Amino acid sequence: MANSSPSARRGALIAGSVAVLGLLTACGGGQGVRAEPVKTESGTAAPATERSPGASPPASAATATQPGTASASAHESRRGDGTKDDDGTKGDATKPGTRPAASSRCHTSELRASVGRNDPGAGQENFPVVLTNKSARTCTVHGYPGAAFVDASGKQLGPDPKRSSGSAVTVTLRPGASAWAGLTFSNPEISGASKAQPAALVVTPPDERDSLKVAWSAGAVPVGGNSSSVFLSVFRPGTQP
């Protein structure tokens, strides 16, 4: 060895190192944990032995949603009356918030509008706005009507009416049957609100675009200033409270 060249000595050292490493690997085989990379919901890789804070559990540990189904909230739509309705596939004449099927809804052409007698009290004027089924089929109304006072030229007088709180129900109207919604406002002679004399009340059935016009002969209505709001309630069966 004393006469060996430097290159020979380096070769011997390298060979010895390789032999030692091979021995250590053989002794440690099967004792280590291999960290297989898995994809998290964010799409980034993370070791299998770790979970990022807030990460979803594996699919095997989570409750899966069946294909073609949705959560209850996906079937609900919120109406302007503040109640939640179902997806419109069922009609219910008594359950609050249940919306009728679109095919059962009364269309404007199937209805006749009228205004019932006033039932005043404590400075308030209270009129039932009545829709009557004039068609030969049974249909339904649900929720609030649209309404506006207009002059002889059709121009709206005052702001749009507001909606009173209340739970909407589906009212089933057989041929000739009626439903009513309350129309309430403060007497302008008492409240001091700005007033006008309407020629008609325009009524739009729920979920419809076309309107019905009813001649108005019940005196002045508030159109501006103090206590000028007009309120509408949801439909109820019948022709008056």
XYZ file of N, CA, C and O in Angstrom, residues 108 111-117 127-132 145-152 183 197-205 211-218:
160
model
N -103.953 36.363 -15.242
C -104.750 37.590 -15.235
C -106.018 37.442 -16.062
O -107.101 37.889 -15.658
N -109.120 36.044 -14.288
C -109.573 36.683 -13.055
C -110.356 37.967 -13.316
O -110.167 38.636 -14.333
N -111.179 38.305 -12.358
C -111.890 39.583 -12.335
C -111.553 40.280 -11.013
O -111.562 39.660 -9.950
N -111.229 41.551 -11.079
C -110.847 42.299 -9.880
C -111.974 43.230 -9.447
O -112.723 43.767 -10.277
N -112.063 43.434 -8.141
C -113.031 44.376 -7.584
C -112.509 44.873 -6.240
O -111.572 44.310 -5.676
N -113.111 45.940 -5.740
C -112.755 46.484 -4.427
C -114.000 46.422 -3.552
O -115.065 46.933 -3.929
N -113.864 45.780 -2.387
C -114.998 45.632 -1.489
C -115.263 46.892 -0.668
O -114.619 47.927 -0.833
N -116.209 46.780 0.254
C -116.602 47.932 1.055
C -115.520 48.301 2.063
O -114.769 47.452 2.555
N -109.736 48.476 2.784
C -110.516 47.930 1.669
C -110.015 46.536 1.306
O -108.796 46.313 1.237
N -110.904 45.590 1.033
C -110.468 44.313 0.469
C -110.356 44.415 -1.058
O -111.292 44.859 -1.730
N -109.206 44.040 -1.567
C -109.016 43.932 -3.014
C -109.304 42.483 -3.379
O -108.627 41.565 -2.896
N -110.313 42.256 -4.193
C -110.829 40.910 -4.435
C -110.502 40.450 -5.855
O -110.690 41.182 -6.828
N -110.012 39.219 -5.955
C -109.832 38.553 -7.244
C -110.772 37.359 -7.301
O -110.777 36.524 -6.387
N -111.553 37.283 -8.366
C -112.526 36.199 -8.533
C -112.175 35.388 -9.775
O -111.868 35.958 -10.836
N -100.772 40.874 -4.028
C -101.038 41.470 -5.344
C -100.111 42.656 -5.551
O -99.505 43.169 -4.607
N -100.030 43.083 -6.791
C -99.437 44.388 -7.075
C -100.584 45.381 -7.211
O -101.686 45.002 -7.621
N -100.363 46.633 -6.839
C -101.447 47.612 -6.910
C -100.883 49.015 -7.035
O -99.765 49.290 -6.570
N -101.648 49.891 -7.664
C -101.257 51.294 -7.787
C -102.489 52.123 -8.122
O -103.354 51.689 -8.899
N -102.576 53.296 -7.515
C -103.624 54.253 -7.879
C -103.166 55.019 -9.111
O -101.996 55.416 -9.220
N -104.087 55.239 -10.050
C -103.749 55.970 -11.277
C -104.818 57.028 -11.546
O -105.966 56.911 -11.090
N -104.426 58.054 -12.302
C -105.388 59.075 -12.698
C -106.057 58.673 -14.003
O -105.837 57.559 -14.519
N -106.846 59.567 -14.557
C -107.612 59.235 -15.765
C -106.722 58.922 -16.963
O -107.125 58.186 -17.871
N -106.100 46.344 1.536
C -105.506 47.608 1.083
C -105.793 48.639 2.173
O -106.959 48.958 2.433
N -107.262 62.371 -6.040
C -108.457 61.569 -6.315
C -108.156 60.631 -7.482
O -108.087 61.060 -8.639
N -107.959 59.344 -7.226
C -107.653 58.412 -8.319
C -108.872 58.164 -9.203
O -110.019 58.272 -8.755
N -108.602 57.813 -10.440
C -109.660 57.356 -11.334
C -109.829 55.845 -11.234
O -110.920 55.323 -11.460
N -108.739 55.163 -10.882
C -108.799 53.699 -10.832
C -107.696 53.148 -9.954
O -106.712 53.828 -9.645
N -107.906 51.912 -9.564
C -106.870 51.120 -8.893
C -106.454 50.022 -9.863
O -107.297 49.253 -10.340
N -105.167 49.963 -10.162
C -104.630 48.924 -11.045
C -104.133 47.774 -10.176
O -103.346 47.982 -9.251
N -104.613 46.569 -10.452
C -104.293 45.390 -9.643
C -103.601 44.349 -10.521
O -104.098 44.011 -11.606
N -102.458 43.849 -10.049
C -101.734 42.793 -10.754
C -101.738 41.524 -9.909
O -101.252 41.538 -8.777
N -102.280 40.423 -10.396
C -102.275 39.169 -9.635
C -100.848 38.690 -9.359
O -99.911 39.047 -10.081
N -102.221 43.427 -15.890
C -102.981 43.982 -14.768
C -104.466 44.092 -15.081
O -104.896 43.986 -16.238
N -105.244 44.326 -14.027
C -106.675 44.573 -14.118
C -106.953 45.956 -13.536
O -106.316 46.364 -12.563
N -107.895 46.664 -14.113
C -108.202 48.017 -13.654
C -109.596 48.058 -13.042
O -110.559 47.563 -13.622
N -109.671 48.659 -11.845
C -110.931 48.786 -11.129
C -111.221 50.272 -10.910
O -110.374 50.997 -10.377
N -112.389 50.720 -11.326
C -112.755 52.127 -11.100
C -112.741 52.430 -9.602
O -113.224 51.625 -8.789
N -112.189 53.610 -9.232
C -112.084 53.988 -7.818
C -113.061 55.133 -7.526
O -112.975 56.201 -8.129
N -113.964 54.889 -6.596
C -114.954 55.915 -6.244
C -115.024 56.130 -4.731
O -116.026 56.618 -4.213
N -113.955 55.746 -4.035
C -113.958 55.798 -2.571
C -113.263 57.029 -2.009
O -112.879 57.039 -0.843
